[in-house]
Coordinates of C-alpha atoms and ligand atoms in Angstrom, one line a residue:
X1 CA 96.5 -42.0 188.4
X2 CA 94.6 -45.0 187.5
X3 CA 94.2 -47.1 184.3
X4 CA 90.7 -48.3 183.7
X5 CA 89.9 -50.6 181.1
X6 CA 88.9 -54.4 180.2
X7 CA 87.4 -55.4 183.5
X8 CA 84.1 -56.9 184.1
X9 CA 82.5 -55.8 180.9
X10 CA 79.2 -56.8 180.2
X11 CA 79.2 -55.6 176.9
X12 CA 81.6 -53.6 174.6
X13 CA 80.9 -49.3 174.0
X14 CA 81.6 -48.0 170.4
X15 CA 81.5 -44.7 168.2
X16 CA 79.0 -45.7 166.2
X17 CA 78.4 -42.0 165.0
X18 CA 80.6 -38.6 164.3
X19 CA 80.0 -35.0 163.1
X20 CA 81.6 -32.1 163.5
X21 CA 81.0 -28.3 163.1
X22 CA 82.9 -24.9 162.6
X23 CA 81.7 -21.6 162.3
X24 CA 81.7 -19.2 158.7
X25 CA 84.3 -17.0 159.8
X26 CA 87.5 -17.6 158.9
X27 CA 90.7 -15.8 161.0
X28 CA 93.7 -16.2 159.0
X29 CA 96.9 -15.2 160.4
X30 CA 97.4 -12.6 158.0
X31 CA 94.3 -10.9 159.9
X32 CA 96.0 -11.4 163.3
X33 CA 98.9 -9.2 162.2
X34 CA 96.2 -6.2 161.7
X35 CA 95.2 -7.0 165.4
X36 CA 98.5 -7.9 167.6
X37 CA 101.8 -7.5 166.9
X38 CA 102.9 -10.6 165.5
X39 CA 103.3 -12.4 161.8
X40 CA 102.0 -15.0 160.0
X41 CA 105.4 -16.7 159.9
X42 CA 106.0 -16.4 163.5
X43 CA 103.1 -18.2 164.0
X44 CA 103.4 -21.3 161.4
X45 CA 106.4 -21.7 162.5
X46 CA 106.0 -22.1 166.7
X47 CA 102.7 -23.4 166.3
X48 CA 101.3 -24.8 162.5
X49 CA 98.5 -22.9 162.5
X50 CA 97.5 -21.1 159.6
X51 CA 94.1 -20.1 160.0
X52 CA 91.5 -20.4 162.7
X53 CA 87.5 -20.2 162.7
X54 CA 85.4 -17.3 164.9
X55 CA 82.1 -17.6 165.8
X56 CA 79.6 -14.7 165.1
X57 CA 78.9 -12.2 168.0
X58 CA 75.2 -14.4 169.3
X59 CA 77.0 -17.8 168.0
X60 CA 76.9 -19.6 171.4
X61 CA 78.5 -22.9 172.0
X62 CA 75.3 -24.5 172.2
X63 CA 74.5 -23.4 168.6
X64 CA 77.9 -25.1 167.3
X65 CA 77.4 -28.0 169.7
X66 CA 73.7 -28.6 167.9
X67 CA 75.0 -28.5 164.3
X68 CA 77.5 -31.3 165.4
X69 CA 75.4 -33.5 167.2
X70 CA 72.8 -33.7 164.1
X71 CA 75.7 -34.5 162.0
X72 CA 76.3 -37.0 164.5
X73 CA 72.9 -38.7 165.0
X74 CA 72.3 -38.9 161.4
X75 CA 75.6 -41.3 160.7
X76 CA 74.6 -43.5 163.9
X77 CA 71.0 -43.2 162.2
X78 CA 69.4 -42.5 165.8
X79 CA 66.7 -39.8 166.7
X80 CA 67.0 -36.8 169.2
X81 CA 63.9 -39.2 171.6
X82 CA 66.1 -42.0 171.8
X83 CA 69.0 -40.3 173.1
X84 CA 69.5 -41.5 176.7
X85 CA 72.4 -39.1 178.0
X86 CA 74.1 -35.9 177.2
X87 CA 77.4 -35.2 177.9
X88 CA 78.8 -31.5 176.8
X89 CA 82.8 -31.0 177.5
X90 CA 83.3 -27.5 177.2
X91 CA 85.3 -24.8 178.9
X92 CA 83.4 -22.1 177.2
X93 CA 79.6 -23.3 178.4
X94 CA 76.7 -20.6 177.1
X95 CA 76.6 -19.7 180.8
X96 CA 77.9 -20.9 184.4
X97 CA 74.3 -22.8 184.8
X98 CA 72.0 -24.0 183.4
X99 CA 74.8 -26.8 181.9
X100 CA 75.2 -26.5 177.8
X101 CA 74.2 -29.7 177.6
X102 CA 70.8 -29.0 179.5
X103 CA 70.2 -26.2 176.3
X104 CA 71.2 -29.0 173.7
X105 CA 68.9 -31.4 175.1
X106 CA 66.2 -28.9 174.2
X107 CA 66.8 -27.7 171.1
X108 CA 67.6 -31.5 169.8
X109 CA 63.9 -32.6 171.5
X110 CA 66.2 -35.3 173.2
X111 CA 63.2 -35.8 175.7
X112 CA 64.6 -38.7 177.2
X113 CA 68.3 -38.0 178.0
X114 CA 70.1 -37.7 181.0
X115 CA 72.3 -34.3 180.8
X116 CA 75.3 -32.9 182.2
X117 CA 78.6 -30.6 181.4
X118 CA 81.9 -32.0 181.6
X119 CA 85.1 -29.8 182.5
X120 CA 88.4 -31.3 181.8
X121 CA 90.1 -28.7 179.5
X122 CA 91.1 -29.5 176.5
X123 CA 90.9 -33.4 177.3
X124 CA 87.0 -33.2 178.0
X125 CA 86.1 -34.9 175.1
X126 CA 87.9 -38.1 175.9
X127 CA 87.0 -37.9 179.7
X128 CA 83.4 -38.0 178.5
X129 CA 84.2 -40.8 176.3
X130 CA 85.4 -42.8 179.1
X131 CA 82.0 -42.0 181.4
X132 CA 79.8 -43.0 178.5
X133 CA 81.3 -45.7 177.6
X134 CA 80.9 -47.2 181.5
X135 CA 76.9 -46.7 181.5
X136 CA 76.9 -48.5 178.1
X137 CA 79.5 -51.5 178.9
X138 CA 77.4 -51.6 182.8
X139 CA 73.9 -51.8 180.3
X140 CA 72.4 -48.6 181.9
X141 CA 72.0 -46.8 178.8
X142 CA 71.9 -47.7 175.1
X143 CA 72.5 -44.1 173.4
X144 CA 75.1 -41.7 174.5
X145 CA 75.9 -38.7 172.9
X146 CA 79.6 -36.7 173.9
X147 CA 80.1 -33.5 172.4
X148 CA 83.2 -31.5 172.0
X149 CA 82.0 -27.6 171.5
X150 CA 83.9 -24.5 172.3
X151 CA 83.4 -20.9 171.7
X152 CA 87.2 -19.7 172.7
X153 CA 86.9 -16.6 171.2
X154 CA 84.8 -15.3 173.7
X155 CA 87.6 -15.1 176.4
X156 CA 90.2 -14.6 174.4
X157 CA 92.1 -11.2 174.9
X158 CA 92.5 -9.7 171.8
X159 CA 95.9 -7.5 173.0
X160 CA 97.5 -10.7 174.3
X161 CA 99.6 -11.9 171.4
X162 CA 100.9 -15.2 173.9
X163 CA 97.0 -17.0 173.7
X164 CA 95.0 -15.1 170.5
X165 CA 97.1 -16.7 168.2
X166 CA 96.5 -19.8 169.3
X167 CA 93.0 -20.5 169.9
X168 CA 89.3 -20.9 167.4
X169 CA 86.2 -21.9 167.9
X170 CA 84.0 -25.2 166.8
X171 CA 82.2 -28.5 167.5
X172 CA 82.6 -31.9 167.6
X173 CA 80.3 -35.0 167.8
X174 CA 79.8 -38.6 168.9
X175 CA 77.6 -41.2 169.2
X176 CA 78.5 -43.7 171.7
X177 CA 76.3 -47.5 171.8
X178 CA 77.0 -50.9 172.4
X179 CA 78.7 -53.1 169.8
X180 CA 79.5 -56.7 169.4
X181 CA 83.2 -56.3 169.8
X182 CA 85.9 -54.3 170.0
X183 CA 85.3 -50.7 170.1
X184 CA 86.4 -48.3 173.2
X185 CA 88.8 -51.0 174.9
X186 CA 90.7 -48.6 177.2
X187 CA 91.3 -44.9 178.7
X188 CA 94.3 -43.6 180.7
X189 CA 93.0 -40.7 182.3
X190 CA 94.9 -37.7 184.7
X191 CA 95.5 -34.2 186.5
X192 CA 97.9 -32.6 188.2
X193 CA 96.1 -29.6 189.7
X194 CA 99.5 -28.3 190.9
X195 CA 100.0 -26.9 187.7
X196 CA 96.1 -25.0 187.1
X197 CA 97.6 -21.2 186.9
X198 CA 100.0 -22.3 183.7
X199 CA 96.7 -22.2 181.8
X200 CA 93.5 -20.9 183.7
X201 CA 90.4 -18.0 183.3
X202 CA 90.8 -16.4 187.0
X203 CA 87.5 -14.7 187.0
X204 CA 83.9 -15.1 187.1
X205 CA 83.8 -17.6 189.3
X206 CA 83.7 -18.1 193.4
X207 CA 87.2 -16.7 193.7
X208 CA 86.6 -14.1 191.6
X209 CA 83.3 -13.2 191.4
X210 CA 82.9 -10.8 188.1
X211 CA 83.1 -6.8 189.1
X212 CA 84.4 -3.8 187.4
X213 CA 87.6 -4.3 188.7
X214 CA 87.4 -8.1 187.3
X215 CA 86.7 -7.1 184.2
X216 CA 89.2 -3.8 184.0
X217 CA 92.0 -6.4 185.0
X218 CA 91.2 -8.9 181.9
X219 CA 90.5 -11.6 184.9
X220 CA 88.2 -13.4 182.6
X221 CA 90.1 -13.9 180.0
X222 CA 92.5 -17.4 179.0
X223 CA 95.8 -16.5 180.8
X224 CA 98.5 -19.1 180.0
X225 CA 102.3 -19.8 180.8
X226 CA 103.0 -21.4 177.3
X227 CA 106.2 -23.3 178.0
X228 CA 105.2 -25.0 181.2
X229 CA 102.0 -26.6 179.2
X230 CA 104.1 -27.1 176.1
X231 CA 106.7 -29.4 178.5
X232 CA 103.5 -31.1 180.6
X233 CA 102.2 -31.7 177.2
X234 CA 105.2 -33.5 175.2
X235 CA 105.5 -35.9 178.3
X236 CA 101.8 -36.4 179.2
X237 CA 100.5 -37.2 175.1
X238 CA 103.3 -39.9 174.4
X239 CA 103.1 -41.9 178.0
X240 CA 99.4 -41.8 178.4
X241 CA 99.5 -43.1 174.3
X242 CA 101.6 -45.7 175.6
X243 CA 99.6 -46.1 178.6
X244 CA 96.4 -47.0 177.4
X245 CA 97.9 -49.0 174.3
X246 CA 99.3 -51.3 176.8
X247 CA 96.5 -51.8 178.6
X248 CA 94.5 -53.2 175.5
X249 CA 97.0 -55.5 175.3
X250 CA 98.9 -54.2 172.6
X251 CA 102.0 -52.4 171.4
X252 CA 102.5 -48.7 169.6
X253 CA 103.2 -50.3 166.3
X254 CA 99.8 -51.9 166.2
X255 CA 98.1 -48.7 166.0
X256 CA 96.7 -47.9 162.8
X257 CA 95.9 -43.7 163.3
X258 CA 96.7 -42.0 166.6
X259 CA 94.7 -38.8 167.0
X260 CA 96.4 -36.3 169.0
X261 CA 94.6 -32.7 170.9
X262 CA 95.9 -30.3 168.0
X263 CA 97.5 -27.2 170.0
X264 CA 100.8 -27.2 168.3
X265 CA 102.7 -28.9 165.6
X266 CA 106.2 -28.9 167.4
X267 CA 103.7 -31.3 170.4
X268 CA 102.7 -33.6 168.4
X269 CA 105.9 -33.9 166.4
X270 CA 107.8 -34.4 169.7
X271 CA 105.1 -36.9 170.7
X272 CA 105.0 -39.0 167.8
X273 CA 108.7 -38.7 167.8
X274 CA 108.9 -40.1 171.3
X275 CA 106.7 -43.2 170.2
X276 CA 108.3 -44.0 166.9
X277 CA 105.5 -43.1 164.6
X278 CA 105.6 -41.9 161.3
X279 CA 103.7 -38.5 159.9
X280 CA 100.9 -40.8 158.1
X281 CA 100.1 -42.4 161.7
X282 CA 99.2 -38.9 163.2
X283 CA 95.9 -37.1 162.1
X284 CA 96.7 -33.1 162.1
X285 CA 94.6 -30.7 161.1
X286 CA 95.4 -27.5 163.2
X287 CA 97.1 -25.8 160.4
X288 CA 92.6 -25.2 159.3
X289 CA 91.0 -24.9 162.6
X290 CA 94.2 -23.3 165.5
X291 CA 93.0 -25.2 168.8
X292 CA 89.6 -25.9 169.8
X293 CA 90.4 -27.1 172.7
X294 CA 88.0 -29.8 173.8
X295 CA 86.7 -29.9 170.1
X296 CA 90.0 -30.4 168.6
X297 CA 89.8 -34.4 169.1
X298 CA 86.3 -34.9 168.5
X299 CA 86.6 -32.7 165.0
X300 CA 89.5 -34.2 164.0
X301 CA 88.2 -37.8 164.5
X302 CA 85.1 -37.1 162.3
X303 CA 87.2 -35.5 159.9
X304 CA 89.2 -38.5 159.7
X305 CA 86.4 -40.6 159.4
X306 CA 85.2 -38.6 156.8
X307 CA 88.2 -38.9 154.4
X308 CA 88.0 -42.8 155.3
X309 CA 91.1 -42.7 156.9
X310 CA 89.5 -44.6 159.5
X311 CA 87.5 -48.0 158.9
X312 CA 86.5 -50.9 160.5
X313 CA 88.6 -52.5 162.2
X314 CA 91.5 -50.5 162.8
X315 CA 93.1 -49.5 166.1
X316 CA 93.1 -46.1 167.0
X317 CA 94.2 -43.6 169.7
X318 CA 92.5 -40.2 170.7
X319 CA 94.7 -38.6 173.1
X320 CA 94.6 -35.0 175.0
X321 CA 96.0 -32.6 177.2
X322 CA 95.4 -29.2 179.3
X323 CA 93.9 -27.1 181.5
X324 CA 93.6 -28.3 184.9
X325 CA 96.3 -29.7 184.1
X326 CA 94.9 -33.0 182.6
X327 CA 95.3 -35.5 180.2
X328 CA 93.4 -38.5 178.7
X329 CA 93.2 -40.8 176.5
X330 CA 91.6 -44.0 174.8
X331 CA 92.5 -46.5 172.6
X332 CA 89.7 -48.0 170.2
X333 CA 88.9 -51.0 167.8
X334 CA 87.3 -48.8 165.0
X335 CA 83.6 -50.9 165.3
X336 CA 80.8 -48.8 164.0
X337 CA 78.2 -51.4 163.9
X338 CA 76.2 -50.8 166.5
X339 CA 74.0 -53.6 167.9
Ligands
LIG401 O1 95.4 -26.9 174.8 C1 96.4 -26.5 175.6 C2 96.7 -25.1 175.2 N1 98.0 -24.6 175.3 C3 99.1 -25.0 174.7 O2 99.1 -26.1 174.1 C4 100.3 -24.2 174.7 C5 101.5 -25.0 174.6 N2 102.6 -24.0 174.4 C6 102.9 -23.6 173.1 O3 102.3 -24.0 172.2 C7 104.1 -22.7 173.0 O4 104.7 -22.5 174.2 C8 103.7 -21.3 172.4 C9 103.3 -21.4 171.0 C10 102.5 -20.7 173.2 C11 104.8 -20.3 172.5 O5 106.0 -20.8 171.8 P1 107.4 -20.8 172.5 O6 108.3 -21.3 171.5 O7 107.3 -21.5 173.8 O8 107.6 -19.2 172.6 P2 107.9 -18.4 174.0 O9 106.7 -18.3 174.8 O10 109.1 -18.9 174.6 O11 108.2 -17.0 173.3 C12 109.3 -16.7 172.5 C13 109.2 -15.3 172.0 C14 109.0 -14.3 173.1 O12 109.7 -13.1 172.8 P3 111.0 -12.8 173.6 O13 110.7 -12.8 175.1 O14 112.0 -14.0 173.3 O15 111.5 -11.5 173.0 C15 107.5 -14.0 173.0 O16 107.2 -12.7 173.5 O17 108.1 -15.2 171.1 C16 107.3 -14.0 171.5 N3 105.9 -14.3 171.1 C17 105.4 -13.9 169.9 N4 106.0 -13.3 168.9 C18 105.2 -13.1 167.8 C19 104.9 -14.9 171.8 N5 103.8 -14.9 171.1 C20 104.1 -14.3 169.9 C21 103.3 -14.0 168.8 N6 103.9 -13.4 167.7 N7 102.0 -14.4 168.6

């Protein structure tokens, strides 16, 4: 593991733009009781979630992804041609190739951008955060859009009460340019690949290439041993917050709103227990959208925005965990001024 930060910056990388997206359908938990065996109060209480969003049978994750990035190219103010990179973090891509990212690019018209899908589980948001942010600060590119977009439903086994519960679909969006100062000051990013089969999709890939017997063994659905990621998780979110807070140059209690992956209350609670923080210094918002995996940070960091919980100025943390296993995360100097 590695910290990367302050070092040799020739100029500072900043959100300077935010949208996010969810699809009509609403799945409360009610409706999962009808479905699996399970009960709405079994399921606030493990997890906080109380509801989660489904795409529509067609609704790809490119079409969620595209309904973000507007959002967030109108509050940078920047158009689809002046784009100069793509980056799509998603675990649920329209298809193995071509990349998600390659099918935004066209439907936005971003003519001019460099494209390419990021996989890092449910921290793929903030790992593409931390790549655009180096060809801005190294003054390769000016305009950088990272998207969040996820279509979980689509793998999801619908008899397996351990993962269904758990999971929704949506986008989110950001515009990444250079800034005067602060902005993204530094990541903290990891895996530990000996842990991939507590939360993995076994087939359609090289290992298992998809057949009827694939597909008649459920090998391409989301199979997950919940406690193992639940322990990797409590550990991973409060030291890589501390992590990357330290590595700015500054201490827990200076952060003004830490932004936590939503996958389960009881997480973040043990997190933010672990670094001291009250409930008004943690963003949650699973109880509306379940997890969306590598949407969950970039929709709940626009929907802070949005309330103006966040402004100018103020220190913030996005932090994630999962598959892989992997964590990130990044520690910011709210600047949405772009030069
Ligand atoms: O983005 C990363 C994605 N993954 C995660 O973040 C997952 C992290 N892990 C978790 O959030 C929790 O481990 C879960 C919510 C998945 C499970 O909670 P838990 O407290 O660890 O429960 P458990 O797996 O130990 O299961 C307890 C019981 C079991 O029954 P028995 O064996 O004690 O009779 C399960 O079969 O709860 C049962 N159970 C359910 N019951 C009703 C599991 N799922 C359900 C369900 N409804 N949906």
């Amino acid at each position: 593991m590695k910290l990367i930060g302050m070092v040799n910056k020739m100029r500072n990388a900043s959100i300077t733009g935010w949208g996010k997206y969810l699809p009509d359908n609403i799945l409360t938990n009610k409706d999962l009781e009808e479905i699996v065996d399970t009960s709405d109060d079994w399921i606030r209480s493990r997890t906080g979630i109380k509801q989660r969003y489904i795409a529509d049978d067609g609704e790809t994750t490119s079409d969620l992804a595209y309904h973000a990035a507007r959002k967030a190219l109108k509050t940078a103010d920047l158009k689809a041609e002046e784009i100069d990179m793509i980056i799509v973090a998603t675990v649920t891509p329209d298809m193995p190739f071509p990349a998600t990212s390659c099918i935004l690019e066209d439907r936005l018209g971003a003519d001019n951008a460099a494209t390419f899908d990021l996989e890092a589980g449910c921290s793929g948001f903030v790992y593409g955060l931390s790549v655009a942010s180096q060809f801005i600060e190294s003054g390769m590119y000016d305009n950088i859009l990272v998207v969040g977009a996820e279509t979980l439903s689509k793998i999801m086994d619908w008899e397996d009460r351990n993962t269904c519960v758990l999971f929704g679909d949506g986008a989110g969006a950001a515009v990444v340019q250079a800034v005067d100062k602060g902005g993204l000051m530094s990541f903290d990013l990891g895996s530990d690949g000996s842990g991939g089969e507590s939360l993995y999709m076994p087939g359609g890939g090289s290992l298992n290439p998809a057949t009827e017997k694939t597909v008649e063994d459920k090998l391409h659905y989301i199979k997950m041993a919940g406690n193992q990621v639940f322990k990797f998780a409590v550990k991973r979110m409060s030291q890589a917050s501390r992590d990357v807070v330290n590595k700015a140059g500054f201490g827990t209690e200076d952060v003004d709103l830490f932004i936590p992956h939503q996958a389960n209350t009881r997480i973040i609670n043990s997190a933010a227990k672990r670094l001291d923080l009250n409930n008004d210094e943690v963003y949650v918002n699973l109880p509306e959208y379940g997890n969306t995996s590598s949407a969950s940070v970039p929709i709940a960091m626009a929907e802070a925005r949005e309330k103006g919980l966040i402004k100018n100025g103020d220190k913030v943390v996005l932090v994630a965990f999962g598959a892989g296993l992997t964590w990130a995360s990044a520690f910011l100097e709210w600047n949405e001024e772009g030069k």
